[in-house]
Amino acid sequence: MKKARTPHPPGPRKEARDLLRIAGLPAVSALFATAPERVERLFFDERAKPSLGTFCATLARARKPYRLVGAEELERVAGTLLHGGVVAVAQPRPVAMLDAAEAARWARDGDLLLLLDGIGNPHNLGAIARSAAFFGLSRLVMSDHPEQAGPSDAAYRVAEGGLEHLALYRAPRFAQTLKDLGRLYRVLGTAAREGTPLDPLERSDRPIALVLGNEEDGLPRATLAACDAIVTIPGSGSVQSLNVSASAAILIHALTQRNIPSPLVGEGGARAKRGRVRG
């Protein structure tokens, strides 16, 4: 007589490929601070153990596992050597669709809105999110560009907690979205050269929506056409361009510290030949 099989517990099983591996103490700390319910498992090494007592207690109350593991196993779980001694396996955050009515409410707050159109490198996505959170932005909008990176293990690790402090949105039909936003925001695209420097910007009643493009190809033509102006960070000319994440940090800092909604002086120069912001 065959032995009866023990049935699986009821309910769907979580597939590992659907979960994120969030590595490094800053990223894991931000996750536990903002959404501890998303954490399914926690792995750590001896050096990180003293910093994780509260996290382990949280998981114990939720009857979820946490383990002290050796170096080889932690590297395997993390999928990288750059894990910082701790890895949380977590449910991904939902990314909401951008809603026009919601965007209108944001505009009334007067805050800078950051949009990405084709940022393909997840490390750049993470670095941009880190800068955005550092300077107090609360939202990040990603386009439907086929090369646009989304939240991933690498993006979360590089963001060092920044992605947990930003509400994430997707915007289909991106050029049309920018045109719609243009009723409420001054939409500024970015290019590596031949755009307008930030200095000529004047104050106005409308907040700024800042759009960053693909590391190699810059902003698509349809996106450029939907922008009110294109801005460039002047350099020495020794190298062609900045990494897009460095450009993002400089522009976000300038626009938030100076609080410059536009329009531009000499706006005719805004339609100059479009350069590229490289990754």
XYZ file of N, CA, C and O in Angstrom, residues 92-226:
540
model
N 7.579 42.657 -3.571
C 7.796 43.938 -4.248
C 6.682 44.920 -3.937
O 5.561 44.531 -3.612
N 7.013 46.182 -4.000
C 6.004 47.226 -3.819
C 5.162 47.332 -5.080
O 5.679 47.238 -6.196
N 3.877 47.575 -4.947
C 3.080 47.847 -6.140
C 3.480 49.194 -6.740
O 3.833 50.121 -6.013
N 3.475 49.262 -8.059
C 3.741 50.508 -8.770
C 2.420 50.968 -9.380
O 1.871 50.312 -10.251
N 1.914 52.081 -8.908
C 0.595 52.553 -9.327
C 0.668 53.217 -10.700
O 1.715 53.730 -11.113
N -0.446 53.220 -11.411
C -0.547 53.969 -12.654
C -0.773 55.441 -12.319
O -1.538 55.768 -11.406
N -0.103 56.308 -13.045
C -0.249 57.742 -12.815
C -1.658 58.185 -13.162
O -2.166 57.878 -14.237
N -2.279 58.905 -12.242
C -3.633 59.400 -12.422
C -3.597 60.917 -12.563
O -2.981 61.606 -11.741
N -4.261 61.443 -13.602
C -4.205 62.877 -13.882
C -4.767 63.711 -12.735
O -4.215 64.755 -12.381
N -5.850 63.237 -12.126
C -6.449 63.988 -11.022
C -5.505 64.026 -9.829
O -5.385 65.051 -9.139
N -4.810 62.915 -9.600
C -3.855 62.873 -8.496
C -2.684 63.817 -8.761
O -2.227 64.542 -7.875
N -2.217 63.835 -10.013
C -1.122 64.727 -10.372
C -1.513 66.192 -10.192
O -0.674 67.024 -9.823
N -2.771 66.509 -10.432
C -3.244 67.882 -10.227
C -3.164 68.268 -8.759
O -2.803 69.411 -8.416
N -3.440 67.318 -7.880
C -3.320 67.597 -6.441
C -1.861 67.807 -6.058
O -1.548 68.670 -5.231
N -0.952 67.032 -6.658
C 0.465 67.204 -6.368
C 0.925 68.608 -6.760
O 1.702 69.241 -6.041
N 0.455 69.070 -7.916
C 0.887 70.374 -8.415
C 0.525 71.487 -7.443
O 1.261 72.465 -7.301
N -0.585 71.332 -6.767
C -0.999 72.365 -5.815
C -0.030 72.465 -4.642
O 0.055 73.509 -3.993
N 0.704 71.375 -4.365
C 1.714 71.410 -3.300
C 2.964 72.179 -3.717
O 3.759 72.580 -2.871
N 3.157 72.349 -5.012
C 4.301 73.102 -5.516
C 5.616 72.360 -5.529
O 6.668 72.958 -5.762
N 5.598 71.042 -5.303
C 6.845 70.279 -5.215
C 7.356 69.872 -6.593
O 6.581 69.683 -7.541
N 8.666 69.704 -6.690
C 9.286 69.182 -7.905
C 8.791 67.764 -8.162
O 8.748 66.938 -7.251
N 8.438 67.476 -9.419
C 8.027 66.135 -9.824
C 9.110 65.561 -10.723
O 9.492 66.185 -11.724
N 9.605 64.358 -10.401
C 10.679 63.721 -11.149
C 10.119 62.589 -12.000
O 9.414 61.714 -11.504
N 10.472 62.605 -13.301
C 10.018 61.585 -14.230
C 11.211 61.003 -14.983
O 12.142 61.732 -15.360
N 11.182 59.701 -15.215
C 12.257 59.004 -15.911
C 11.707 58.382 -17.188
O 10.689 57.684 -17.155
N 12.411 58.610 -18.301
C 11.959 58.080 -19.584
C 13.076 57.287 -20.245
O 13.824 57.804 -21.070
N 13.215 56.038 -19.833
C 14.188 55.163 -20.473
C 15.476 54.973 -19.720
O 16.481 54.549 -20.302
N 15.523 55.285 -18.416
C 16.713 54.984 -17.605
C 16.843 53.468 -17.536
O 16.068 52.790 -16.865
N 17.817 52.928 -18.265
C 17.877 51.482 -18.429
C 18.713 50.739 -17.410
O 18.512 49.544 -17.192
N 19.664 51.405 -16.792
C 20.571 50.755 -15.845
C 19.958 50.791 -14.451
O 19.703 51.875 -13.920
N 19.715 49.640 -13.835
C 19.102 49.647 -12.505
C 19.953 50.349 -11.447
O 19.416 50.870 -10.471
N 21.279 50.359 -11.644
C 22.133 51.098 -10.713
C 21.861 52.599 -10.813
O 21.828 53.309 -9.794
N 21.647 53.099 -12.036
C 21.292 54.508 -12.196
C 19.926 54.800 -11.594
O 19.731 55.844 -10.954
N 18.984 53.896 -11.792
C 17.662 54.075 -11.180
C 17.795 54.180 -9.663
O 17.205 55.068 -9.025
N 18.572 53.287 -9.066
C 18.760 53.309 -7.620
C 19.447 54.578 -7.146
O 19.053 55.166 -6.137
N 20.478 55.017 -7.881
C 21.195 56.226 -7.492
C 20.300 57.459 -7.602
O 20.342 58.360 -6.758
N 19.469 57.521 -8.635
C 18.539 58.644 -8.794
C 17.520 58.640 -7.659
O 17.207 59.687 -7.078
N 17.000 57.460 -7.329
C 16.039 57.361 -6.220
C 16.674 57.791 -4.907
O 16.032 58.458 -4.084
N 17.918 57.433 -4.699
C 18.619 57.834 -3.467
C 18.714 59.356 -3.377
O 18.435 59.948 -2.329
N 19.106 60.004 -4.488
C 19.198 61.463 -4.491
C 17.835 62.108 -4.302
O 17.692 63.095 -3.566
N 16.828 61.563 -4.968
C 15.481 62.127 -4.856
C 14.989 62.081 -3.415
O 14.449 63.071 -2.892
N 15.186 60.957 -2.752
C 14.756 60.834 -1.359
C 15.591 61.739 -0.454
O 15.070 62.361 0.478
N 16.888 61.835 -0.729
C 17.769 62.678 0.084
C 17.304 64.132 0.071
O 17.321 64.817 1.099
N 16.875 64.608 -1.089
C 16.458 66.003 -1.216
C 14.964 66.200 -0.944
O 14.431 67.288 -1.171
N 14.301 65.161 -0.458
C 12.946 65.321 0.028
C 11.843 65.124 -0.983
O 10.670 65.403 -0.687
N 12.150 64.619 -2.177
C 11.077 64.305 -3.109
C 10.291 63.112 -2.582
O 10.839 62.253 -1.875
N 9.033 63.053 -2.938
C 8.198 61.970 -2.416
C 7.644 61.057 -3.504
O 7.033 60.042 -3.190
N 7.907 61.396 -4.793
C 7.322 60.613 -5.879
C 8.330 60.441 -7.003
O 9.161 61.306 -7.250
N 8.199 59.321 -7.704
C 9.021 59.044 -8.873
C 8.127 58.403 -9.922
O 7.474 57.387 -9.658
N 8.104 59.002 -11.123
C 7.257 58.510 -12.207
C 8.150 57.890 -13.278
O 9.116 58.517 -13.737
N 7.833 56.667 -13.707
C 8.589 55.974 -14.746
C 7.718 55.825 -15.988
O 6.524 55.557 -15.893
N 8.343 55.983 -17.148
C 7.596 55.950 -18.396
C 7.384 54.515 -18.872
O 7.868 53.551 -18.276
N 6.702 54.406 -20.027
C 6.501 53.108 -20.669
C 7.586 52.826 -21.710
O 7.424 51.945 -22.552
N 8.693 53.555 -21.664
C 9.835 53.322 -22.557
C 10.273 51.868 -22.425
O 10.400 51.347 -21.310
N 10.520 51.168 -23.555
C 10.875 49.739 -23.465
C 12.157 49.465 -22.687
O 12.340 48.354 -22.193
N 13.032 50.442 -22.565
C 14.278 50.228 -21.830
C 14.211 50.706 -20.390
O 15.194 50.573 -19.644
N 13.099 51.253 -19.967
C 13.007 51.781 -18.606
C 13.141 50.676 -17.565
O 12.380 49.715 -17.556
N 14.131 50.816 -16.699
C 14.329 49.854 -15.611
C 13.268 50.068 -14.542
O 12.795 51.181 -14.332
N 12.905 48.978 -13.888
C 11.994 49.055 -12.768
C 12.691 48.679 -11.476
O 13.891 48.351 -11.470
N 11.985 48.730 -10.357
C 12.576 48.325 -9.078
C 13.114 46.896 -9.163
O 12.425 45.999 -9.646
N 14.324 46.694 -8.720
C 14.986 45.393 -8.794
C 15.942 45.252 -7.622
O 16.159 46.203 -6.864
N 16.530 44.063 -7.482
C 17.506 43.835 -6.420
C 18.609 44.900 -6.467
O 18.965 45.505 -5.450
N 19.180 45.113 -7.662
C 20.286 46.057 -7.803
C 19.845 47.485 -7.515
O 20.558 48.246 -6.854
N 18.672 47.865 -8.010
C 18.184 49.228 -7.784
C 17.977 49.491 -6.297
O 18.352 50.555 -5.782
N 17.397 48.535 -5.583
C 17.182 48.710 -4.149
C 18.496 48.799 -3.387
O 18.628 49.592 -2.446
N 19.473 47.988 -3.796
C 20.761 48.013 -3.086
C 21.449 49.360 -3.263
O 21.945 49.951 -2.297
N 21.470 49.882 -4.486
C 22.140 51.159 -4.749
C 21.360 52.323 -4.146
O 21.947 53.305 -3.689
N 20.042 52.219 -4.107
C 19.220 53.301 -3.554
C 19.425 53.479 -2.056
O 19.105 54.538 -1.508
N 19.929 52.452 -1.364
C 20.210 52.518 0.078
C 19.012 53.039 0.875
O 19.151 53.889 1.762
N 17.834 52.544 0.555
C 16.623 52.922 1.279
C 15.789 53.971 0.567
O 14.635 54.202 0.933
N 16.352 54.622 -0.452
C 15.632 55.694 -1.131
C 14.330 55.254 -1.764
O 13.335 55.991 -1.748
N 14.297 54.055 -2.324
C 13.086 53.581 -2.992
C 11.938 53.362 -2.022
O 10.769 53.404 -2.420
N 12.244 53.128 -0.756
C 11.181 52.939 0.231
C 10.520 54.268 0.609
O 9.432 54.272 1.182
N 11.157 55.365 0.300
C 10.626 56.679 0.675
C 10.016 57.430 -0.508
O 9.669 58.603 -0.383
N 9.884 56.747 -1.634
C 9.273 57.342 -2.816
C 8.056 56.538 -3.226
O 8.111 55.305 -3.290
N 6.967 57.214 -3.518
C 5.822 56.554 -4.132
C 6.144 56.385 -5.612
O 6.546 57.335 -6.284
N 5.984 55.168 -6.126
C 6.380 54.855 -7.492
C 5.154 54.783 -8.394
O 4.135 54.190 -8.037
N 5.301 55.368 -9.599
C 4.198 55.404 -10.552
C 4.711 55.053 -11.941
O 5.869 55.295 -12.271
N 3.815 54.507 -12.757
C 4.092 54.301 -14.179
C 3.165 55.189 -14.983
O 2.013 55.389 -14.614
N 3.683 55.693 -16.090
C 2.899 56.587 -16.943
C 2.900 56.040 -18.369
O 3.896 56.175 -19.087
N 1.817 55.408 -18.807
C 1.719 54.978 -20.209
C 1.485 56.187 -21.107
O 1.115 57.263 -20.637
N 1.743 56.008 -22.403
C 1.573 57.104 -23.362
C 2.273 58.349 -22.811
O 1.673 59.376 -22.574
N 3.577 58.213 -22.641
C 4.335 59.166 -21.839
C 4.308 60.581 -22.410
O 4.155 61.555 -21.664
N 4.473 60.725 -23.731
C 4.469 62.059 -24.314
C 3.139 62.762 -24.057
O 3.104 63.956 -23.731
N 2.046 62.022 -24.181
C 0.733 62.611 -23.901
C 0.609 62.958 -22.423
O 0.014 63.977 -22.056
N 1.179 62.119 -21.558
C 1.176 62.418 -20.124
C 1.867 63.749 -19.854
O 1.382 64.573 -19.064
N 3.015 63.988 -20.512
C 3.727 65.249 -20.316
C 2.901 66.428 -20.803
O 2.893 67.500 -20.179
N 2.209 66.266 -21.908
C 1.359 67.342 -22.414
C 0.245 67.653 -21.410
O -0.087 68.816 -21.174
N -0.306 66.592 -20.822
C -1.354 66.802 -19.813
C -0.780 67.497 -18.578
O -1.407 68.406 -18.022
N 0.399 67.052 -18.159
C 1.031 67.680 -16.995
C 1.390 69.136 -17.270
O 1.450 69.958 -16.344
N 1.639 69.451 -18.537
C 2.034 70.803 -18.894
C 0.998 71.860 -18.580
O 1.318 73.053 -18.546
N -0.221 71.448 -18.330
C -1.246 72.414 -17.931
C -1.020 72.880 -16.495
O -1.529 73.923 -16.090
N -0.291 72.066 -15.729
C -0.098 72.342 -14.307
C 1.363 72.575 -13.935
O 1.662 73.256 -12.957
N 2.272 71.959 -14.693
C 3.707 72.009 -14.410
C 4.445 72.677 -15.566
O 3.978 72.687 -16.703
N 5.602 73.196 -15.266
C 6.550 73.573 -16.300
C 7.415 72.350 -16.542
O 8.161 71.904 -15.662
N 7.316 71.729 -17.699
C 7.974 70.454 -17.976
C 9.354 70.719 -18.574
O 9.477 71.267 -19.679
N 10.397 70.338 -17.848
C 11.776 70.526 -18.281
C 12.406 69.190 -18.638
O 12.505 68.295 -17.798
N 12.815 69.054 -19.900
C 13.613 67.911 -20.301
C 15.078 68.195 -20.043
O 15.469 69.307 -19.674
N 15.919 67.177 -20.240
C 17.353 67.323 -19.978
C 18.156 66.843 -21.175
O 17.746 65.925 -21.888
N 19.307 67.479 -21.394
C 20.222 67.075 -22.453
C 21.638 67.393 -22.012
O 21.873 68.265 -21.175
N 22.615 66.694 -22.592
C 24.002 66.874 -22.190
C 24.585 68.182 -22.696
O 25.527 68.711 -22.110
N 24.051 68.713 -23.779
C 24.617 69.940 -24.343
C 23.559 70.679 -25.162
O 22.556 70.131 -25.581
N 23.829 71.966 -25.324
C 23.049 72.849 -26.192
C 21.627 73.087 -25.713
O 20.796 73.597 -26.456
N 21.330 72.724 -24.479
C 20.093 73.178 -23.872
C 20.346 74.482 -23.128
O 21.403 75.110 -23.276
N 19.407 74.906 -22.313
C 19.529 76.152 -21.561
C 20.054 75.861 -20.155
O 19.529 74.982 -19.479
N 21.078 76.573 -19.676
C 21.520 76.407 -18.282
C 20.409 76.787 -17.304
O 19.459 77.482 -17.662
N 20.562 76.340 -16.063
C 19.541 76.626 -15.061
C 19.502 78.102 -14.668
O 18.461 78.619 -14.278
N 20.620 78.806 -14.765
C 20.688 80.181 -14.262
C 19.614 81.109 -14.817
O 19.100 81.957 -14.090
N 19.259 81.010 -16.104
C 18.249 81.943 -16.616
C 16.811 81.648 -16.171
O 15.900 82.352 -16.592
N 16.600 80.655 -15.373
C 15.237 80.317 -14.959
C 14.645 81.401 -14.061
O 15.294 81.873 -13.133
N 13.440 81.789 -14.344
C 12.713 82.741 -13.513
C 11.679 81.999 -12.679
O 11.272 80.886 -13.001
N 11.208 82.651 -11.638
C 10.160 82.064 -10.808
C 8.799 82.251 -11.470
O 8.580 83.200 -12.206
N 7.904 81.314 -11.190
C 6.529 81.447 -11.668
C 5.625 80.690 -10.711
O 6.082 80.116 -9.725
N 4.359 80.670 -11.010
C 3.393 80.014 -10.129
C 3.353 78.504 -10.321
O 2.767 77.801 -9.501
N 3.939 78.015 -11.410
C 3.847 76.577 -11.682
C 5.090 75.829 -11.188
O 6.218 76.295 -11.386
N 4.899 74.686 -10.558
C 6.055 73.872 -10.160
C 6.682 73.219 -11.381
O 6.127 73.250 -12.481
N 7.839 72.608 -11.166
C 8.579 71.993 -12.271
C 8.404 70.482 -12.257
O 8.432 69.833 -11.220
N 8.240 69.927 -13.466
C 8.345 68.491 -13.701
C 9.636 68.273 -14.481
O 9.793 68.799 -15.591
N 10.581 67.533 -13.900
C 11.904 67.313 -14.485
C 11.957 65.921 -15.099
O 11.655 64.930 -14.434
N 12.350 65.842 -16.375
C 12.347 64.578 -17.114
C 13.775 64.196 -17.477
O 14.487 64.969 -18.142
N 14.199 63.000 -17.072
C 15.531 62.479 -17.387
C 15.402 61.328 -18.374
O 14.489 60.500 -18.256
N 16.348 61.260 -19.329
C 16.231 60.280 -20.403
C 17.260 59.174 -20.369
O 18.117 59.094 -19.481
N 17.190 58.353 -21.405
C 18.033 57.165 -21.529
C 19.520 57.511 -21.522
O 19.940 58.526 -22.082
N 20.319 56.627 -20.915
C 21.745 56.871 -20.737
C 22.488 57.052 -22.065
O 23.460 57.807 -22.137
N 22.075 56.369 -23.113
C 22.773 56.446 -24.396
C 22.080 57.367 -25.394
O 22.725 58.149 -26.086
N 20.771 57.274 -25.471
C 20.032 57.968 -26.524
C 19.315 59.227 -26.065
O 18.710 59.928 -26.876
N 19.341 59.522 -24.785
C 18.656 60.696 -24.288
C 17.144 60.550 -24.343
O 16.610 59.441 -24.343
N 16.455 61.664 -24.392
C 14.997 61.650 -24.430
C 14.503 61.406 -25.858
O 15.031 61.992 -26.809
N 13.480 60.578 -26.029
C 12.912 60.371 -27.367
C 12.336 61.669 -27.939
O 11.996 62.600 -27.212
N 12.228 61.719 -29.258
C 11.750 62.928 -29.915
C 10.367 63.346 -29.423
O 10.098 64.529 -29.216
N 9.483 62.365 -29.259
C 8.127 62.699 -28.819
C 8.142 63.315 -27.421
O 7.361 64.225 -27.128
N 9.044 62.826 -26.579
C 9.167 63.394 -25.233
C 9.719 64.812 -25.297
O 9.229 65.727 -24.635
N 10.757 65.002 -26.103
C 11.338 66.338 -26.259
C 10.295 67.344 -26.739
O 10.222 68.473 -26.251
N 9.471 66.913 -27.678
C 8.458 67.813 -28.231
C 7.414 68.199 -27.197
O 6.780 69.252 -27.311
N 7.224 67.334 -26.183
C 6.228 67.607 -25.150
C 6.771 68.455 -24.008
O 6.014 68.848 -23.120
